[in-house]
mmCIF file of C-alpha atoms and ligand atoms in Angstrom:
data_model
loop_
_atom_site.group_PDB
_atom_site.id
_atom_site.type_symbol
_atom_site.label_atom_id
_atom_site.label_comp_id
_atom_site.label_asym_id
_atom_site.label_seq_id
_atom_site.Cartn_x
_atom_site.Cartn_y
_atom_site.Cartn_z
ATOM 1 C CA MET A 5 9.867 26.202 24.476
ATOM 2 C CA PRO A 6 6.239 25.830 25.477
ATOM 3 C CA ASN A 7 5.602 23.587 28.467
ATOM 4 C CA LEU A 8 4.342 20.303 27.092
ATOM 5 C CA PRO A 9 2.299 18.044 29.347
ATOM 6 C CA PHE A 10 3.894 14.638 28.709
ATOM 7 C CA GLN A 11 7.168 12.771 28.637
ATOM 8 C CA THR A 12 6.365 10.626 25.594
ATOM 9 C CA ALA A 13 7.375 6.961 25.893
ATOM 10 C CA THR A 14 7.637 4.498 22.991
ATOM 11 C CA GLY A 15 7.137 0.751 23.431
ATOM 12 C CA THR A 16 5.102 -2.353 22.752
ATOM 13 C CA ASP A 17 3.186 -2.530 26.061
ATOM 14 C CA LEU A 18 -0.391 -3.255 24.959
ATOM 15 C CA ALA A 19 -1.780 -3.316 28.501
ATOM 16 C CA HIS A 20 -0.311 0.132 29.164
ATOM 17 C CA ALA A 21 -1.732 1.493 25.884
ATOM 18 C CA ALA A 22 -5.162 0.053 26.711
ATOM 19 C CA ALA A 23 -5.092 1.487 30.243
ATOM 20 C CA LEU A 24 -4.216 4.964 28.948
ATOM 21 C CA LEU A 25 -7.019 4.812 26.363
ATOM 22 C CA ARG A 26 -9.557 3.649 28.967
ATOM 23 C CA ALA A 27 -8.511 6.620 31.095
ATOM 24 C CA GLY A 28 -9.320 9.003 28.216
ATOM 25 C CA GLN A 29 -5.702 9.607 27.186
ATOM 26 C CA LEU A 30 -4.274 9.540 23.654
ATOM 27 C CA VAL A 31 -1.919 6.891 22.253
ATOM 28 C CA ALA A 32 -0.236 6.803 18.843
ATOM 29 C CA ILE A 33 -1.020 3.447 17.228
ATOM 30 C CA PRO A 34 0.540 1.579 14.318
ATOM 31 C CA THR A 35 -1.636 0.699 11.351
ATOM 32 C CA GLU A 36 -0.683 -0.792 8.008
ATOM 33 C CA THR A 37 -1.152 2.638 6.388
ATOM 34 C CA VAL A 38 0.237 5.345 8.696
ATOM 35 C CA TYR A 39 0.431 5.870 12.464
ATOM 36 C CA GLY A 40 -2.811 7.101 14.017
ATOM 37 C CA LEU A 41 -3.369 9.435 16.961
ATOM 38 C CA ALA A 42 -5.942 7.375 18.857
ATOM 39 C CA GLY A 43 -8.441 8.139 21.565
ATOM 40 C CA ASN A 44 -11.760 6.735 22.782
ATOM 41 C CA GLY A 45 -14.124 7.461 19.879
ATOM 42 C CA THR A 46 -17.133 7.685 22.192
ATOM 43 C CA ASP A 47 -15.572 10.143 24.671
ATOM 44 C CA GLU A 48 -16.023 13.856 23.849
ATOM 45 C CA ALA A 49 -13.068 14.896 25.982
ATOM 46 C CA ALA A 50 -10.746 12.417 24.278
ATOM 47 C CA LEU A 51 -12.001 13.568 20.868
ATOM 48 C CA ARG A 52 -11.315 17.205 21.772
ATOM 49 C CA ALA A 53 -7.835 16.209 22.925
ATOM 50 C CA ILE A 54 -7.156 14.657 19.493
ATOM 51 C CA PHE A 55 -8.118 17.866 17.682
ATOM 52 C CA ALA A 56 -6.047 19.920 20.138
ATOM 53 C CA ALA A 57 -2.911 17.728 19.910
ATOM 54 C CA LYS A 58 -3.007 17.902 16.089
ATOM 55 C CA ASN A 59 -4.112 21.513 15.929
ATOM 56 C CA ARG A 60 -6.818 20.233 13.584
ATOM 57 C CA PRO A 61 -10.059 22.135 12.905
ATOM 58 C CA VAL A 62 -13.111 20.327 14.293
ATOM 59 C CA SER A 63 -14.766 20.691 10.867
ATOM 60 C CA ASN A 64 -12.516 17.823 9.677
ATOM 61 C CA PRO A 65 -14.163 14.492 10.645
ATOM 62 C CA LEU A 66 -12.368 11.473 12.127
ATOM 63 C CA ILE A 67 -12.208 7.770 11.247
ATOM 64 C CA LEU A 68 -13.434 5.229 13.826
ATOM 65 C CA HIS A 69 -11.284 2.073 14.013
ATOM 66 C CA PHE A 70 -12.799 -1.272 15.003
ATOM 67 C CA GLY A 71 -11.402 -4.731 15.744
ATOM 68 C CA SER A 72 -14.122 -6.617 13.868
ATOM 69 C CA VAL A 73 -17.214 -6.179 11.733
ATOM 70 C CA ALA A 74 -19.308 -7.343 14.718
ATOM 71 C CA GLN A 75 -17.889 -4.491 16.852
ATOM 72 C CA LEU A 76 -18.716 -2.035 14.094
ATOM 73 C CA ARG A 77 -22.409 -2.906 13.567
ATOM 74 C CA PRO A 78 -23.919 -0.989 16.507
ATOM 75 C CA TYR A 79 -22.251 2.251 15.385
ATOM 76 C CA VAL A 80 -23.817 2.343 11.908
ATOM 77 C CA GLY A 81 -27.296 2.190 10.399
ATOM 78 C CA ALA A 82 -28.290 0.143 7.361
ATOM 79 C CA VAL A 83 -25.153 -0.862 5.449
ATOM 80 C CA PRO A 84 -25.366 -0.716 1.599
ATOM 81 C CA ALA A 85 -25.025 -4.148 -0.056
ATOM 82 C CA ALA A 86 -21.836 -3.052 -1.850
ATOM 83 C CA ALA A 87 -20.322 -2.070 1.498
ATOM 84 C CA GLU A 88 -20.907 -5.571 2.817
ATOM 85 C CA VAL A 89 -19.050 -6.964 -0.195
ATOM 86 C CA LEU A 90 -16.139 -4.551 0.336
ATOM 87 C CA LEU A 91 -15.984 -5.357 4.052
ATOM 88 C CA ALA A 92 -15.889 -9.068 3.258
ATOM 89 C CA HIS A 93 -13.086 -8.625 0.698
ATOM 90 C CA PHE A 94 -10.874 -5.895 2.114
ATOM 91 C CA SER A 95 -11.272 -5.995 5.890
ATOM 92 C CA PRO A 96 -9.092 -5.839 7.792
ATOM 93 C CA GLY A 97 -7.088 -3.643 5.450
ATOM 94 C CA PRO A 98 -6.281 -0.159 4.155
ATOM 95 C CA LEU A 99 -9.874 0.767 3.314
ATOM 96 C CA THR A 100 -12.188 3.275 5.027
ATOM 97 C CA LEU A 101 -15.932 3.218 4.369
ATOM 98 C CA LEU A 102 -18.384 6.088 4.844
ATOM 99 C CA LEU A 103 -21.496 4.475 6.350
ATOM 100 C CA PRO A 104 -24.693 5.916 7.829
ATOM 101 C CA ARG A 105 -23.960 6.867 11.411
ATOM 102 C CA ASN A 106 -25.917 5.712 14.436
ATOM 103 C CA PRO A 107 -26.235 9.072 16.230
ATOM 104 C CA ALA A 108 -26.936 7.355 19.554
ATOM 105 C CA ARG A 109 -23.418 5.863 19.506
ATOM 106 C CA VAL A 110 -21.272 8.215 17.418
ATOM 107 C CA PRO A 111 -20.636 11.704 18.831
ATOM 108 C CA ASP A 112 -21.135 14.725 16.531
ATOM 109 C CA LEU A 113 -17.464 15.582 16.927
ATOM 110 C CA VAL A 114 -16.440 12.388 15.120
ATOM 111 C CA THR A 115 -18.353 13.198 11.932
ATOM 112 C CA ALA A 116 -18.319 17.018 12.045
ATOM 113 C CA GLY A 117 -22.098 16.747 11.984
ATOM 114 C CA LEU A 118 -22.175 14.774 8.709
ATOM 115 C CA PRO A 119 -24.722 11.952 8.339
ATOM 116 C CA ASP A 120 -22.042 9.343 7.554
ATOM 117 C CA VAL A 121 -19.283 8.063 9.788
ATOM 118 C CA ALA A 122 -15.909 6.903 8.448
ATOM 119 C CA VAL A 123 -15.064 3.403 9.681
ATOM 120 C CA ARG A 124 -12.064 1.158 9.216
ATOM 121 C CA LEU A 125 -10.706 -2.192 10.419
ATOM 122 C CA PRO A 126 -6.919 -1.796 10.532
ATOM 123 C CA ALA A 127 -4.803 -4.853 9.721
ATOM 124 C CA HIS A 128 -1.770 -4.223 11.950
ATOM 125 C CA PRO A 129 -1.619 -7.128 14.464
ATOM 126 C CA LEU A 130 -0.675 -4.967 17.486
ATOM 127 C CA THR A 131 -3.547 -2.578 16.901
ATOM 128 C CA GLN A 132 -5.927 -5.466 16.283
ATOM 129 C CA GLN A 133 -4.946 -6.909 19.667
ATOM 130 C CA LEU A 134 -5.390 -3.510 21.268
ATOM 131 C CA LEU A 135 -8.857 -3.042 19.769
ATOM 132 C CA GLY A 136 -9.761 -6.527 20.978
ATOM 133 C CA GLN A 137 -9.032 -5.430 24.552
ATOM 134 C CA LEU A 138 -11.237 -2.325 24.382
ATOM 135 C CA ASP A 139 -14.999 -2.033 24.463
ATOM 136 C CA PHE A 140 -15.033 1.169 22.400
ATOM 137 C CA PRO A 141 -13.743 2.091 18.911
ATOM 138 C CA LEU A 142 -10.661 4.261 18.480
ATOM 139 C CA ALA A 143 -10.990 7.585 16.712
ATOM 140 C CA ALA A 144 -7.663 8.077 14.959
ATOM 141 C CA PRO A 145 -6.537 10.639 12.420
ATOM 142 C CA SER A 146 -2.984 10.364 11.133
ATOM 143 C CA ALA A 147 -0.591 11.207 13.997
ATOM 144 C CA ASN A 148 0.834 14.406 12.507
ATOM 145 C CA PRO A 149 0.204 18.087 13.173
ATOM 146 C CA PHE A 150 -2.577 19.330 10.877
ATOM 147 C CA GLY A 151 -1.300 19.792 7.317
ATOM 148 C CA TYR A 152 2.073 18.102 7.851
ATOM 149 C CA ILE A 153 3.320 14.764 6.479
ATOM 150 C CA SER A 154 1.721 11.613 7.913
ATOM 151 C CA PRO A 155 4.024 9.450 10.063
ATOM 152 C CA THR A 156 5.026 5.943 8.967
ATOM 153 C CA ARG A 157 7.615 5.279 11.712
ATOM 154 C CA PRO A 158 7.453 5.749 15.515
ATOM 155 C CA ALA A 159 10.296 8.301 15.246
ATOM 156 C CA HIS A 160 8.141 10.469 12.945
ATOM 157 C CA VAL A 161 5.418 10.564 15.597
ATOM 158 C CA LEU A 162 7.877 11.323 18.379
ATOM 159 C CA ARG A 163 9.396 14.222 16.472
ATOM 160 C CA GLN A 164 6.000 15.738 15.641
ATOM 161 C CA LEU A 165 3.894 14.998 18.724
ATOM 162 C CA GLY A 166 6.525 14.318 21.393
ATOM 163 C CA GLY A 167 5.422 15.936 24.683
ATOM 164 C CA ARG A 168 1.792 16.090 23.561
ATOM 165 C CA ILE A 169 0.888 12.420 24.138
ATOM 166 C CA PRO A 170 1.976 9.917 26.789
ATOM 167 C CA TYR A 171 2.650 6.857 24.646
ATOM 168 C CA ILE A 172 3.545 5.621 21.163
ATOM 169 C CA LEU A 173 2.754 1.966 20.540
ATOM 170 C CA ASP A 174 5.683 0.779 18.415
ATOM 171 C CA GLY A 175 4.604 -1.441 15.527
ATOM 172 C CA GLY A 176 7.618 -0.757 13.312
ATOM 173 C CA PRO A 177 7.447 0.836 9.858
ATOM 174 C CA CYS A 178 4.014 0.914 8.187
ATOM 175 C CA ALA A 179 3.631 -1.703 5.453
ATOM 176 C CA ALA A 180 1.364 0.243 3.077
ATOM 177 C CA GLY A 181 2.768 3.706 3.744
ATOM 178 C CA ILE A 182 -0.021 6.024 2.567
ATOM 179 C CA GLU A 183 -3.423 6.674 4.117
ATOM 180 C CA SER A 184 -6.357 4.327 3.525
ATOM 181 C CA THR A 185 -8.563 4.511 0.463
ATOM 182 C CA VAL A 186 -11.757 6.344 1.532
ATOM 183 C CA VAL A 187 -14.930 5.038 -0.141
ATOM 184 C CA GLY A 188 -18.469 6.409 0.156
ATOM 185 C CA PHE A 189 -21.642 5.236 -1.590
ATOM 186 C CA GLY A 190 -23.527 7.006 -4.388
ATOM 187 C CA PRO A 191 -27.236 7.354 -5.077
ATOM 188 C CA ALA A 192 -27.523 3.785 -6.450
ATOM 189 C CA GLY A 193 -25.438 2.358 -3.604
ATOM 190 C CA GLU A 194 -22.316 2.228 -5.800
ATOM 191 C CA PRO A 195 -18.875 2.644 -4.165
ATOM 192 C CA VAL A 196 -17.348 6.102 -4.770
ATOM 193 C CA VAL A 197 -13.642 6.761 -4.149
ATOM 194 C CA TYR A 198 -13.109 9.911 -2.047
ATOM 195 C CA ARG A 199 -9.417 9.435 -1.340
ATOM 196 C CA PRO A 200 -7.201 7.155 -3.476
ATOM 197 C CA GLY A 201 -4.949 4.640 -1.741
ATOM 198 C CA VAL A 202 -3.433 1.184 -1.884
ATOM 199 C CA VAL A 203 -6.862 -0.360 -2.518
ATOM 200 C CA THR A 204 -7.168 0.964 -6.061
ATOM 201 C CA LEU A 205 -10.243 1.670 -8.172
ATOM 202 C CA ALA A 206 -9.450 -1.431 -10.250
ATOM 203 C CA ALA A 207 -9.289 -3.579 -7.080
ATOM 204 C CA LEU A 208 -12.664 -2.204 -5.952
ATOM 205 C CA GLN A 209 -14.195 -2.776 -9.394
ATOM 206 C CA ALA A 210 -12.963 -6.364 -9.386
ATOM 207 C CA VAL A 211 -15.407 -7.093 -6.553
ATOM 208 C CA VAL A 212 -18.042 -4.379 -7.153
ATOM 209 C CA PRO A 213 -18.054 -3.439 -10.868
ATOM 210 C CA SER A 214 -20.084 -0.243 -10.309
ATOM 211 C CA ALA A 215 -17.291 1.327 -8.204
ATOM 212 C CA ARG A 216 -16.289 4.738 -9.577
ATOM 213 C CA LEU A 217 -14.419 7.974 -8.872
ATOM 214 C CA ARG A 218 -16.261 11.098 -7.790
ATOM 215 C CA THR A 219 -17.608 13.184 -10.656
ATOM 216 C CA PRO A 220 -16.048 16.671 -10.954
ATOM 217 C CA ALA A 221 -19.332 18.120 -9.635
ATOM 218 C CA GLU A 222 -19.243 15.826 -6.603
ATOM 219 C CA ALA A 223 -15.610 16.621 -5.943
ATOM 220 C CA ALA A 224 -16.373 20.347 -6.061
ATOM 221 C CA GLN A 225 -18.924 20.140 -3.246
ATOM 222 C CA PRO A 226 -17.109 21.539 -0.233
ATOM 223 C CA ALA A 227 -19.159 19.608 2.322
ATOM 224 C CA ALA A 228 -18.650 16.230 0.656
ATOM 225 C CA SER A 229 -15.426 15.460 2.492
ATOM 226 C CA PRO A 230 -14.244 18.465 4.413
ATOM 227 C CA GLY A 231 -10.872 16.928 5.139
ATOM 228 C CA LEU A 232 -9.924 16.625 1.499
ATOM 229 C CA LEU A 233 -8.232 19.985 1.282
ATOM 230 C CA PRO A 234 -6.125 20.838 -1.769
ATOM 231 C CA PHE A 235 -2.974 21.124 0.387
ATOM 232 C CA HIS A 236 -1.984 18.478 2.869
ATOM 233 C CA TYR A 237 0.885 16.175 3.762
ATOM 234 C CA ALA A 238 3.309 19.046 3.186
ATOM 235 C CA PRO A 239 6.942 19.267 4.293
ATOM 236 C CA HIS A 240 8.251 22.601 5.628
ATOM 237 C CA THR A 241 10.830 22.806 2.823
ATOM 238 C CA PRO A 242 9.335 24.029 -0.484
ATOM 239 C CA LEU A 243 8.718 21.103 -2.821
ATOM 240 C CA ARG A 244 8.816 21.205 -6.627
ATOM 241 C CA LEU A 245 7.682 18.285 -8.787
ATOM 242 C CA PHE A 246 8.858 17.060 -12.160
ATOM 243 C CA GLY A 247 8.092 14.084 -14.383
ATOM 244 C CA PRO A 248 6.916 11.411 -14.595
ATOM 245 C CA GLY A 249 10.157 10.572 -16.327
ATOM 246 C CA ARG A 250 13.296 12.657 -16.618
ATOM 247 C CA ALA A 251 12.506 14.759 -19.708
ATOM 248 C CA ASP A 252 11.605 17.827 -17.625
ATOM 249 C CA ALA A 253 13.954 17.131 -14.684
ATOM 250 C CA PRO A 254 15.555 20.372 -13.496
ATOM 251 C CA LEU A 255 19.075 20.761 -14.844
ATOM 252 C CA ALA A 256 21.881 20.699 -12.291
ATOM 253 C CA ALA A 257 22.773 24.264 -13.254
ATOM 254 C CA SER A 258 19.309 25.500 -12.261
ATOM 255 C CA PHE A 259 19.564 24.798 -8.515
ATOM 256 C CA ASP A 260 22.074 25.182 -5.702
ATOM 257 C CA PRO A 261 23.403 21.655 -5.104
ATOM 258 C CA THR A 262 24.332 22.449 -1.498
ATOM 259 C CA ALA A 263 20.758 23.434 -0.584
ATOM 260 C CA THR A 264 18.617 21.107 -2.695
ATOM 261 C CA GLY A 265 17.306 17.594 -2.024
ATOM 262 C CA ALA A 266 15.593 15.125 -4.333
ATOM 263 C CA ILE A 267 13.101 12.293 -4.018
ATOM 264 C CA THR A 268 13.186 10.103 -7.095
ATOM 265 C CA TRP A 269 11.558 6.957 -8.398
ATOM 266 C CA ARG A 270 14.372 4.543 -9.396
ATOM 267 C CA GLU A 271 17.628 6.483 -9.798
ATOM 268 C CA PRO A 272 19.169 9.523 -8.121
ATOM 269 C CA LEU A 273 19.419 12.869 -9.881
ATOM 270 C CA PRO A 274 22.793 13.751 -11.347
ATOM 271 C CA GLY A 275 24.536 16.757 -9.818
ATOM 272 C CA LEU A 276 23.273 16.382 -6.229
ATOM 273 C CA PRO A 277 25.010 14.794 -3.216
ATOM 274 C CA LEU A 278 23.499 11.359 -2.506
ATOM 275 C CA VAL A 279 22.982 12.197 1.198
ATOM 276 C CA GLN A 280 20.440 14.780 0.031
ATOM 277 C CA GLN A 281 18.569 12.243 -2.068
ATOM 278 C CA TYR A 282 16.096 9.441 -1.485
ATOM 279 C CA VAL A 283 15.388 6.886 -4.204
ATOM 280 C CA LEU A 284 11.918 5.441 -3.537
ATOM 281 C CA SER A 285 12.358 2.064 -5.225
ATOM 282 C CA PRO A 286 15.484 1.182 -7.243
ATOM 283 C CA ALA A 287 13.677 -2.027 -8.281
ATOM 284 C CA GLY A 288 10.700 -0.060 -9.612
ATOM 285 C CA SER A 289 8.052 -1.331 -7.164
ATOM 286 C CA LEU A 290 5.176 1.067 -6.496
ATOM 287 C CA LEU A 291 4.396 -0.793 -3.246
ATOM 288 C CA GLU A 292 7.947 -0.127 -2.067
ATOM 289 C CA ALA A 293 7.701 3.487 -3.220
ATOM 290 C CA ALA A 294 4.510 3.865 -1.147
ATOM 291 C CA GLN A 295 6.237 2.444 1.934
ATOM 292 C CA ASN A 296 9.065 4.962 1.533
ATOM 293 C CA LEU A 297 7.366 8.149 0.315
ATOM 294 C CA TYR A 298 6.563 9.770 3.675
ATOM 295 C CA ALA A 299 9.826 8.554 5.243
ATOM 296 C CA ALA A 300 11.635 10.271 2.354
ATOM 297 C CA LEU A 301 9.754 13.530 2.923
ATOM 298 C CA HIS A 302 10.364 13.379 6.685
ATOM 299 C CA GLN A 303 14.051 12.594 6.240
ATOM 300 C CA LEU A 304 14.851 15.260 3.670
ATOM 301 C CA ASP A 305 12.734 17.853 5.492
ATOM 302 C CA GLN A 306 15.114 17.443 8.476
ATOM 303 C CA LEU A 307 18.150 18.579 6.487
ATOM 304 C CA GLY A 308 17.381 22.300 6.489
ATOM 305 C CA LEU A 309 17.558 22.568 2.690
ATOM 306 C CA GLN A 310 15.979 25.347 0.659
ATOM 307 C CA LEU A 311 14.298 23.214 -1.973
ATOM 308 C CA LEU A 312 13.156 19.641 -2.452
ATOM 309 C CA LEU A 313 12.667 18.219 -5.930
ATOM 310 C CA ALA A 314 10.436 15.182 -6.359
ATOM 311 C CA GLU A 315 9.860 12.986 -9.375
ATOM 312 C CA ARG A 316 6.255 12.012 -10.069
ATOM 313 C CA LEU A 317 5.654 8.259 -10.205
ATOM 314 C CA PRO A 318 4.614 6.530 -13.432
ATOM 315 C CA ASP A 319 1.042 7.396 -14.302
ATOM 316 C CA ASP A 320 -0.973 4.176 -14.057
ATOM 317 C CA GLY A 321 -4.503 5.386 -14.647
ATOM 318 C CA HIS A 322 -6.162 5.286 -11.243
ATOM 319 C CA GLY A 323 -3.706 2.896 -9.628
ATOM 320 C CA LEU A 324 -1.175 3.240 -6.846
ATOM 321 C CA GLY A 325 1.091 5.493 -8.921
ATOM 322 C CA ALA A 326 -1.779 7.955 -9.243
ATOM 323 C CA ALA A 327 -2.481 7.760 -5.490
ATOM 324 C CA LEU A 328 1.164 8.560 -4.742
ATOM 325 C CA ASN A 329 1.143 11.422 -7.248
ATOM 326 C CA GLU A 330 -1.972 12.840 -5.573
ATOM 327 C CA ARG A 331 -0.040 12.957 -2.269
ATOM 328 C CA LEU A 332 2.949 14.581 -3.995
ATOM 329 C CA GLU A 333 0.775 17.224 -5.705
ATOM 330 C CA LYS A 334 -0.784 18.175 -2.369
ATOM 331 C CA ALA A 335 2.589 18.243 -0.627
ATOM 332 C CA ALA A 336 3.861 20.624 -3.305
ATOM 333 C CA LYS A 337 0.901 22.980 -3.086
ATOM 334 C CA ARG A 338 1.720 24.705 0.151
HETATM 335 O O1 TXA B 428 -5.079 5.273 6.811
HETATM 336 C C1 TXA B 428 -5.813 6.053 7.414
HETATM 337 O O2 TXA B 428 -6.973 6.302 7.044
HETATM 338 C C2 TXA B 428 -5.249 6.706 8.684
HETATM 339 C C3 TXA B 428 -5.043 5.637 9.731
HETATM 340 C C4 TXA B 428 -4.577 6.200 11.046
HETATM 341 O O3 TXA B 428 -6.209 4.875 9.885
HETATM 342 N N1 TXA B 428 -6.101 7.742 9.126
HETATM 343 C C5 TXA B 428 -6.270 8.915 8.452
HETATM 344 O O4 TXA B 428 -7.108 9.800 9.097
HETATM 345 O O5 TXA B 428 -5.715 9.160 7.416
HETATM 346 P P1 TXA B 428 -7.229 11.328 8.679
HETATM 347 O O6 TXA B 428 -8.109 11.915 9.717
HETATM 348 O O7 TXA B 428 -5.878 11.925 8.535
HETATM 349 O O8 TXA B 428 -7.991 11.297 7.311
HETATM 350 C C6 TXA B 428 -9.368 10.899 7.266
HETATM 351 C C7 TXA B 428 -10.014 11.344 5.993
HETATM 352 C C8 TXA B 428 -10.116 12.845 5.926
HETATM 353 O O9 TXA B 428 -9.856 13.248 4.607
HETATM 354 C C9 TXA B 428 -11.550 13.094 6.329
HETATM 355 O O10 TXA B 428 -12.055 14.289 5.825
HETATM 356 C C10 TXA B 428 -12.247 11.905 5.732
HETATM 357 O O11 TXA B 428 -11.342 10.839 5.927
HETATM 358 N N2 TXA B 428 -13.492 11.639 6.463
HETATM 359 C C11 TXA B 428 -13.594 11.238 7.742
HETATM 360 N N3 TXA B 428 -14.885 11.151 8.114
HETATM 361 C C12 TXA B 428 -15.612 11.506 7.053
HETATM 362 C C13 TXA B 428 -17.016 11.616 6.806
HETATM 363 N N4 TXA B 428 -17.903 11.343 7.750
HETATM 364 N N5 TXA B 428 -17.426 12.001 5.582
HETATM 365 C C14 TXA B 428 -16.502 12.276 4.624
HETATM 366 N N6 TXA B 428 -15.154 12.195 4.788
HETATM 367 C C15 TXA B 428 -14.731 11.820 5.985
HETATM 368 MG MG1 MG B 429 -4.268 13.024 7.873
#
């Protein structure tokens, strides 16, 4: 066992969390998407500590979290008109915007040297109160070791980062369950989806009709969003996908039922013990499936199985089902 520097505590003490952050320490914070590993976004030492605790390459830029649009203004340059509309409609909420960075306020380490900075106003009430007590934004990637599954419960953070941080601010299970939708702006100022999430393309288009996905050429540019690696969010147990639907579900005879787990959409797989299975939403709600997806991966990854099977969610164009399937595809790629 390596010697880890902290005895990690979990609780709801906002004053303690704020004091730690002011002292340059890291605190895991609840958001409506996933738990974040937060530090002072203007403090180089705190930023380095975030990369170190996650074992994350510094080429992968961080999101700055703010309590209000007013707090955010000084950190960015001219904001595209469409971004103002999105801020008005979706903030606070599970949306991250890539805006021109004010280099006098935002350290290079936050953006990996890119001209834009990722900003977000999280909706979780505890974290909003915390941000209201601080006079700096919080840099916060998801609170997982680099490449592993994002945490949606305090226990997930404790298991993954216990001993590496002093405090986990307990805000209960995350309501949205997958990471925020990341949106940049194209040449004509139109919103461009970099990472799909609960705020879907259709929801964006309802308020800014020009919103679009990245073109294949844009998506192929390695520098466009260095964090968007083809593998990510992966459990340690090998993961194999099937579906959507059951037509290509692996037959019970094709796997060892004592060493196989399954994550499914509405009904368990025949031929496998139920304790090795997680049904994401028996009622068929994609929102519920999103809340449960990472908890399912965390839970089944603890069982020491040899294989996890997962059923793709119904394909709904560029909706939430597609966002969940994107996470599953990446989790299966490792
Ligand atoms: O829901 C979320 O966004 C959570 C919570 C904690 O807020 N945070 C999160 O952070 O998922 P992280 O670091 O795991 O993912 C941030 C994503 C990465 O894919 C990163 O590459 C991208 O946003 N990103 C950050 N800054 C960027 C920038 N300046 N330009 C392009 N992409 C950027
Ligand atoms: Mg992450």
